[in-house]
Coordinates of C-alpha atoms and ligand atoms in Angstrom, one line a residue:
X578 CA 60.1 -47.3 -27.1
X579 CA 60.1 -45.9 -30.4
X580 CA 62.8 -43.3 -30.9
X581 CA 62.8 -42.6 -34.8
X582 CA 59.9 -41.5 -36.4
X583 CA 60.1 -41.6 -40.2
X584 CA 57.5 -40.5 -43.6
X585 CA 56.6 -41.4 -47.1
X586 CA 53.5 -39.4 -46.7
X587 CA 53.3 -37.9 -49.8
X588 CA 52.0 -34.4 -48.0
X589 CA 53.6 -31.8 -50.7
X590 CA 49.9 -30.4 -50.5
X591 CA 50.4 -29.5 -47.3
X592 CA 53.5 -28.3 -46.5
X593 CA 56.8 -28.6 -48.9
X594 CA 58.1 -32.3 -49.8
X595 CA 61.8 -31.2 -48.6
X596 CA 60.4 -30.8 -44.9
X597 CA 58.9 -33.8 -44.8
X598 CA 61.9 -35.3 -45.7
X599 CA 63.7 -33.9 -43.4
X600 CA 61.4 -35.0 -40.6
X601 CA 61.4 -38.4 -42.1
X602 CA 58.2 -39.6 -40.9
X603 CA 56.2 -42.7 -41.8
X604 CA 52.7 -42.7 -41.7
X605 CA 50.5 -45.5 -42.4
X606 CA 47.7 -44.1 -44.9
X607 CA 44.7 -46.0 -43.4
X608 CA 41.3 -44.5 -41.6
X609 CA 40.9 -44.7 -37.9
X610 CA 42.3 -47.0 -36.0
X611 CA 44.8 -50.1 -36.6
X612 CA 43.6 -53.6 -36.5
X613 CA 45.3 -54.4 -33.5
X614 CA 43.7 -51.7 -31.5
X615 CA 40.4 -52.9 -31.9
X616 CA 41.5 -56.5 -31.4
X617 CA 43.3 -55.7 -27.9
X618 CA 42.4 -52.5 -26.3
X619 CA 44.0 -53.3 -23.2
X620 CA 47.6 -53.1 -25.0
X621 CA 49.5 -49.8 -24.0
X622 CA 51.2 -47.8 -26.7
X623 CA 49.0 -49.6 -29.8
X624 CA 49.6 -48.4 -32.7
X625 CA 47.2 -45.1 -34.2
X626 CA 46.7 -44.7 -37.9
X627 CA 45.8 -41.2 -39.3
X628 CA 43.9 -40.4 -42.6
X629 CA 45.7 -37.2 -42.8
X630 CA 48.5 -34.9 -41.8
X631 CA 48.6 -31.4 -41.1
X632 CA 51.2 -28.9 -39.7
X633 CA 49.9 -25.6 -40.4
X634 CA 53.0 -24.0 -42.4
X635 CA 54.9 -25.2 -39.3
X636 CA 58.6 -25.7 -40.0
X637 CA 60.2 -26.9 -36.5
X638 CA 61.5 -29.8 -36.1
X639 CA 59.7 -32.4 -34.1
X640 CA 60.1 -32.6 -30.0
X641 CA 61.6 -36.6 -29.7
X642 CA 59.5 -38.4 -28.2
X643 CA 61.8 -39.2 -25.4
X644 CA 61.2 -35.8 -23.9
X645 CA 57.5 -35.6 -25.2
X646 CA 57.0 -38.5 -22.8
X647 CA 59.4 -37.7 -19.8
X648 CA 59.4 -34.0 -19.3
X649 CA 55.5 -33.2 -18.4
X650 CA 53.1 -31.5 -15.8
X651 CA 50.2 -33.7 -14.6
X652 CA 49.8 -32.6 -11.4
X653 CA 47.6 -36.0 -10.8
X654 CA 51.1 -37.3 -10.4
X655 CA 53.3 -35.3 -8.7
X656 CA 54.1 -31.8 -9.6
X657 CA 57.5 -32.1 -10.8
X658 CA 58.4 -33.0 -14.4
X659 CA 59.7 -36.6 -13.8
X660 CA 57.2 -38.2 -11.9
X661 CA 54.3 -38.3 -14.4
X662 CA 56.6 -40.3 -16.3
X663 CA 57.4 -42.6 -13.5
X664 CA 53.7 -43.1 -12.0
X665 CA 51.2 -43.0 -14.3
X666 CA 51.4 -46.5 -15.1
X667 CA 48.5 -46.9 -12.3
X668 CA 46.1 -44.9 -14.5
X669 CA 43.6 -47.5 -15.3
X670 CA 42.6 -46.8 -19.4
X671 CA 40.1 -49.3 -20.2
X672 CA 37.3 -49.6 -19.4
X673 CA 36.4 -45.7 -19.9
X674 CA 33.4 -43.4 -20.6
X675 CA 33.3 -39.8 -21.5
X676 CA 29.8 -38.4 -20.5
X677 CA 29.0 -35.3 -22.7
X678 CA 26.0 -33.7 -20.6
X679 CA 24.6 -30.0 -19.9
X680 CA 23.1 -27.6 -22.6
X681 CA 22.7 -30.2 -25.5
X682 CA 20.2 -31.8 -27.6
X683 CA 21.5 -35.1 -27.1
X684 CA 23.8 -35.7 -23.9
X685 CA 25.3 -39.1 -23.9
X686 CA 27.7 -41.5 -22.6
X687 CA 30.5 -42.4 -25.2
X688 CA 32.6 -45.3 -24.5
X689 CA 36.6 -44.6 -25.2
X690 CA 36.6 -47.0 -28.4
X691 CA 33.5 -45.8 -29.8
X692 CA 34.8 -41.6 -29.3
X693 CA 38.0 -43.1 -31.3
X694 CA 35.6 -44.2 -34.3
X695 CA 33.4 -40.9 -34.6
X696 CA 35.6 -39.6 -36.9
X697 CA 38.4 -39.8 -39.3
X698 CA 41.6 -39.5 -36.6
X699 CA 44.0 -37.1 -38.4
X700 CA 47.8 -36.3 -37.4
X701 CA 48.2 -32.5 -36.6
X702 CA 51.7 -31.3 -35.5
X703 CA 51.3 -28.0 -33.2
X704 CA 53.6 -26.5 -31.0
X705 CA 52.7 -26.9 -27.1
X706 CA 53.8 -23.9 -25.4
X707 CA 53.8 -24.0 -21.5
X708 CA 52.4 -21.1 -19.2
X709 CA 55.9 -21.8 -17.5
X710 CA 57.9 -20.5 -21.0
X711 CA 59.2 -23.6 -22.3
X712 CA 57.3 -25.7 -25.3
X713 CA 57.3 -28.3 -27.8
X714 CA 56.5 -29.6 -31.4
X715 CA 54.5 -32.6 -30.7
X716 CA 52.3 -34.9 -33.7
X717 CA 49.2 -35.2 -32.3
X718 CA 46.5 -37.6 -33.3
X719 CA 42.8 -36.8 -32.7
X720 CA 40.1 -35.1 -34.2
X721 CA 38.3 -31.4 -34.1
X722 CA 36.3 -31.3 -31.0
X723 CA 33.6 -30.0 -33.4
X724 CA 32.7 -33.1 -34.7
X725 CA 32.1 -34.4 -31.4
X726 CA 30.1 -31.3 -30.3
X727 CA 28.1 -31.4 -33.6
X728 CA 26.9 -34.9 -33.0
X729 CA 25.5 -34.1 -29.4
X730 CA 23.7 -30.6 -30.5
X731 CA 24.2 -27.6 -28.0
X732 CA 21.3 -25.5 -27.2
X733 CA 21.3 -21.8 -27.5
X734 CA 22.3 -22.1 -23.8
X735 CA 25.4 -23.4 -24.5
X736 CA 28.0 -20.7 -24.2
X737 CA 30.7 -22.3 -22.7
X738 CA 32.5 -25.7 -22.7
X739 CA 33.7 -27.5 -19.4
X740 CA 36.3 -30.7 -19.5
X741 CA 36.8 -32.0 -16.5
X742 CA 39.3 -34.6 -15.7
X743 CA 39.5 -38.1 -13.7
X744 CA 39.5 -37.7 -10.2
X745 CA 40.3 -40.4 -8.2
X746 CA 43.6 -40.8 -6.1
X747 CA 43.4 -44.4 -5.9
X748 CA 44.6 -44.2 -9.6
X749 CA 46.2 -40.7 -9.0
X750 CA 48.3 -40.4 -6.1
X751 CA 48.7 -37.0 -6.8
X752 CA 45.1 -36.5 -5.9
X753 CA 46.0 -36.8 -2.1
X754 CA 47.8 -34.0 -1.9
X755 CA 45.5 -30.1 -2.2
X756 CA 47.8 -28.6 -4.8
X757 CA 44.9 -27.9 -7.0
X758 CA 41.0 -28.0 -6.5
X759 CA 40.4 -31.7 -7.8
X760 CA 38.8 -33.1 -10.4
X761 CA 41.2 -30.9 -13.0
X762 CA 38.7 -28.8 -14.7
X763 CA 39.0 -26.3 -17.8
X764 CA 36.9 -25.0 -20.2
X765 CA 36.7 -23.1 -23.2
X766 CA 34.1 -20.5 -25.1
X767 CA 31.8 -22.6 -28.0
X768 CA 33.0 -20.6 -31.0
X769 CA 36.9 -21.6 -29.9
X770 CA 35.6 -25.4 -28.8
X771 CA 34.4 -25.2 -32.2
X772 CA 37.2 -24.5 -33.9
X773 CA 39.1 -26.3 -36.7
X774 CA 42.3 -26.3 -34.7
X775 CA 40.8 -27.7 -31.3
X776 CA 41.6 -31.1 -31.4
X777 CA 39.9 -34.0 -29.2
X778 CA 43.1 -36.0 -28.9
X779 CA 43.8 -39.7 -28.0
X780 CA 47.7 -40.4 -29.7
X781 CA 51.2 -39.3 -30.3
X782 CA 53.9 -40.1 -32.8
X783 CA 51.7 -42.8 -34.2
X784 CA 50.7 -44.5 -30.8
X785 CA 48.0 -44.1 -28.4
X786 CA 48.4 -41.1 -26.0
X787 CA 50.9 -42.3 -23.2
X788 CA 49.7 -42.1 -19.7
X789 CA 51.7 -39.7 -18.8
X790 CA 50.5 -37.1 -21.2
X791 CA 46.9 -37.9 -20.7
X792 CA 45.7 -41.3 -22.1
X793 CA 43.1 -42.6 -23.4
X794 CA 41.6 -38.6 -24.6
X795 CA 42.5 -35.3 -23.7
X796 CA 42.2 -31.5 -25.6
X797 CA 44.9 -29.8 -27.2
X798 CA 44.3 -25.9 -28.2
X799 CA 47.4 -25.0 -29.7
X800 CA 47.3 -21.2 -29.4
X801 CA 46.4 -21.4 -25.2
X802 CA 49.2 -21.9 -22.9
X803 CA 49.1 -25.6 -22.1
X804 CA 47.0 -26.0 -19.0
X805 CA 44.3 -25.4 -20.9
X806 CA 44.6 -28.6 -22.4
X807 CA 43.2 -30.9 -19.9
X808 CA 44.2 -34.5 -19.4
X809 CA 42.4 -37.7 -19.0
X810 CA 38.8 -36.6 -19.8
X811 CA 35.7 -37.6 -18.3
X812 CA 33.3 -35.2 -18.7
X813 CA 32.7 -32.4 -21.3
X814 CA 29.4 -29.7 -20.0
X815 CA 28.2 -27.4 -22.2
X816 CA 27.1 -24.7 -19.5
X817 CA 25.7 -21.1 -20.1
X818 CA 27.9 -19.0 -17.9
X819 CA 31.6 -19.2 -17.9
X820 CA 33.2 -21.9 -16.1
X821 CA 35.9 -21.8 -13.4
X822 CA 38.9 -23.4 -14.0
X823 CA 41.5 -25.3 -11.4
X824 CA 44.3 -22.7 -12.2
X825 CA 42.1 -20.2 -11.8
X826 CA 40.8 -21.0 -8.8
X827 CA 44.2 -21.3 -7.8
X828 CA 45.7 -18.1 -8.8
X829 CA 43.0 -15.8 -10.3
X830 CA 45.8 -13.0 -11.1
X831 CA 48.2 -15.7 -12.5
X832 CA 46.0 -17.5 -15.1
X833 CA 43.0 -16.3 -16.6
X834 CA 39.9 -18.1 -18.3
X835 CA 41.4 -17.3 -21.9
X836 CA 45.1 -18.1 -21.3
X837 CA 45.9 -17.4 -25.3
X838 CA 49.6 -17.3 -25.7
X839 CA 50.8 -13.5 -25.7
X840 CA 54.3 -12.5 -25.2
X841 CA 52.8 -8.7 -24.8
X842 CA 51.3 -10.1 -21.3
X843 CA 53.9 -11.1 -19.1
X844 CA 52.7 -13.8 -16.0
X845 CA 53.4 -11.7 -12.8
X846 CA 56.1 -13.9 -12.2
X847 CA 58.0 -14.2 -15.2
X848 CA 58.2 -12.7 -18.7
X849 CA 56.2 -14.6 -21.4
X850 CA 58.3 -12.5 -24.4
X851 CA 60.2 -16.0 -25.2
X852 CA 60.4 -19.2 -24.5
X853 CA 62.8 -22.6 -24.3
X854 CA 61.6 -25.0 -26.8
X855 CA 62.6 -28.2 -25.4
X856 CA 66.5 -29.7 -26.5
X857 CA 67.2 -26.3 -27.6
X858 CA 69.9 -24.1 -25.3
X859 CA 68.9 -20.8 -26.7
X860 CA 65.5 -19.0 -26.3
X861 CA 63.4 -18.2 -28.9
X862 CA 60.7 -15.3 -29.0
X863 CA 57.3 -16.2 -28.4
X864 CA 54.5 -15.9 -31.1
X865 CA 51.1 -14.0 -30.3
X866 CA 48.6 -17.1 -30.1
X867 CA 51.5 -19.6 -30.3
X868 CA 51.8 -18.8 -34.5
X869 CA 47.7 -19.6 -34.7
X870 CA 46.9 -15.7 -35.1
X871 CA 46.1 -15.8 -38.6
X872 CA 43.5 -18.8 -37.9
X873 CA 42.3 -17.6 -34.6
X874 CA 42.7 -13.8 -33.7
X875 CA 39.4 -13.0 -35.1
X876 CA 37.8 -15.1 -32.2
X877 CA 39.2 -11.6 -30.4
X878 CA 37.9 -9.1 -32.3
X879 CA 36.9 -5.9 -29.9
X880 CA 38.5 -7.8 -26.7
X881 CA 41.1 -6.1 -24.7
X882 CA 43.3 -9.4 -24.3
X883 CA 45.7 -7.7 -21.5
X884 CA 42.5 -8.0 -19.0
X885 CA 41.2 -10.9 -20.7
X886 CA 44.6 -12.8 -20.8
Ligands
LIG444 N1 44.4 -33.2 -15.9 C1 45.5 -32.4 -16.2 N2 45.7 -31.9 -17.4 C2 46.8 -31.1 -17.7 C3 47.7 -30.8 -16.7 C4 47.5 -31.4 -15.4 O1 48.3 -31.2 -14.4 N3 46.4 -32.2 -15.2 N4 48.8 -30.0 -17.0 C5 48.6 -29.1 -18.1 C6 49.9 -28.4 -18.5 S1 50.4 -27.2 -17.4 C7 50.5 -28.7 -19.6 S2 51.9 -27.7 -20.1 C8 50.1 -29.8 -20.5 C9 51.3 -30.7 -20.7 O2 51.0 -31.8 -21.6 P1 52.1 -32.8 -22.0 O3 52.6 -33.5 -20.7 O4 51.5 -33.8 -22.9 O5 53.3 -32.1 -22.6 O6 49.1 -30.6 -19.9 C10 48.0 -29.8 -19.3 N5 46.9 -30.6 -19.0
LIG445 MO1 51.9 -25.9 -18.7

């Protein structure tokens, strides 16, 4: 596994040239995906190529991928941090079809290789920060959702947006157990499915998503508290009323529909006010919307966000 993670790109565009020296990354400059992806999609960890590289402003150093890839929650494998890591190799990643159906023009059944082609992939580094106060600086590798959603045409119906995971405990032993309401589901509002910074994601660090954090696609949303970035996609439904999540159903009081990151809102259970970025000892204080409010707190405008947290 690849532990250093180095750049040329030259990004000074984007954010200044001394922190992407820093990071020393490398990314390839090519479009979509390598050569040996499309010659062998059955290899795990292929290589990813992005067009472009983002990070927002975003100064932090990167999360290694060590602990990107070991410390994770996907209940579908056990509900401790460890054991994604350890079982997810019997997640089965190709052959696999994403059917886009509901309140749209043009519902259809994409096939994982031809979702990675609809668009130019792009590297974006966000933080992740988990509901449970403890987050990460990950490179992601994906595309806005938007260009996916453009492509099948909501109706005016379409209100809401509903991914729903794999469900199937042969593959995903943690499936056997009730801990949540299987399939996984989540879902977002259209304008914040259609935002810039909603990424349909299928790599890390250069490389196909790894199992364990929700190969071969999966959504990140970087100002929502991590569950709402559901794992191992099968479906997306464009519905009119709003969808019920998993975590929801499993503890209405505990997570809410719009789960932005707020440390004015405390989970009843714990204070959201800061959090433990992964490797670091000391806390750190929590951002309102994760460090996305100037991007996305207009979504918000007129909402009181300590009922609708
Ligand atoms: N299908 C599914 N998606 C999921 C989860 C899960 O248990 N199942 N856990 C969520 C939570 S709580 C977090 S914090 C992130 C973790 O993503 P990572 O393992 O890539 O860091 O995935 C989210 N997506
Ligand atoms: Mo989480």
């Amino acid at each position: 596994m690849k532990t250093s993670y180095s750049s040329t790109i030259p990004a000074s565009e984007i954010t200044p040239k001394t922190l992407f020296e820093q990071r020393r990354r490398f990314i390839q400059m090519a479009t979509g995906v390598s050569a040996a992806l499309l010659a062998n999609p059955l290899l795990a960890n292929e290589k990813l190529t992005a067009s472009a590289s983002s990070a927002y402003g975003l100064t932090d150093e990167l999360t290694p991928l060590k602990d990107i890839t070991r410390y994770n929650n996907f209940y579908e494998f056990g509900t401790d941090k460890e054991s994604p890591a350890k079982r997810a190799s019997s997640l089965i990643t190709r052959p696999w079809t994403i059917s886009v159906e509901g309140e749209v023009e043009k519902p259809q059944t994409f096939d994982i290789d031809q979702l990675l082609k609809l668009a130019p992939i792009e590297e974006r580094i966000y933080r992740l920060r988990c509901v449970e106060a403890w987050s990460m600086v990950v490179p992601w590798l994906g595309y806005p959702l938007a260009e996916l959603i453009k492509r099948v045409q909501p109706t005016s119906a379409a209100h809401y947006v509903e991914f729903i995971s794999l469900h199937d405990p042969e593959q995903m032993p943690g499936q056997r157990s009730p801990v949540l309401q299987w399939p996984y589901k989540e879902g977002l509002r259209i304008d914040e499915a259609m935002h810039p910074l909603t990424l349909l994601t299928f790599g890390l660090y250069g490389e196909l998503l790894p199992k364990q954090n929700g190969a071969p696609v999966r959504m990140v949303i970087p100002w929502k508290y991590g569950f709402k970035s559901a794992k191992s996609i099968v479906k997306i439904r464009f519905v009119e009323q709003q969808p019920v999540s998993s975590w929801m159903q499993a503890g209405p009081n505990e997570y809410g529909f719009y789960a932005n990151v707020n440390p004015a809102v405390d989970h009843p259970r714990w204070s959201q006010a800061k959090e433990r970025r992964i490797g670091d000892f000391l806390k750190r204080p929590t951002l309102p919307f994760n460090g996305y409010a100037d991007q996305v707190a207009s979504l918000y405008n007129g909402m009181d966000l300590t009922k609708d947290f």
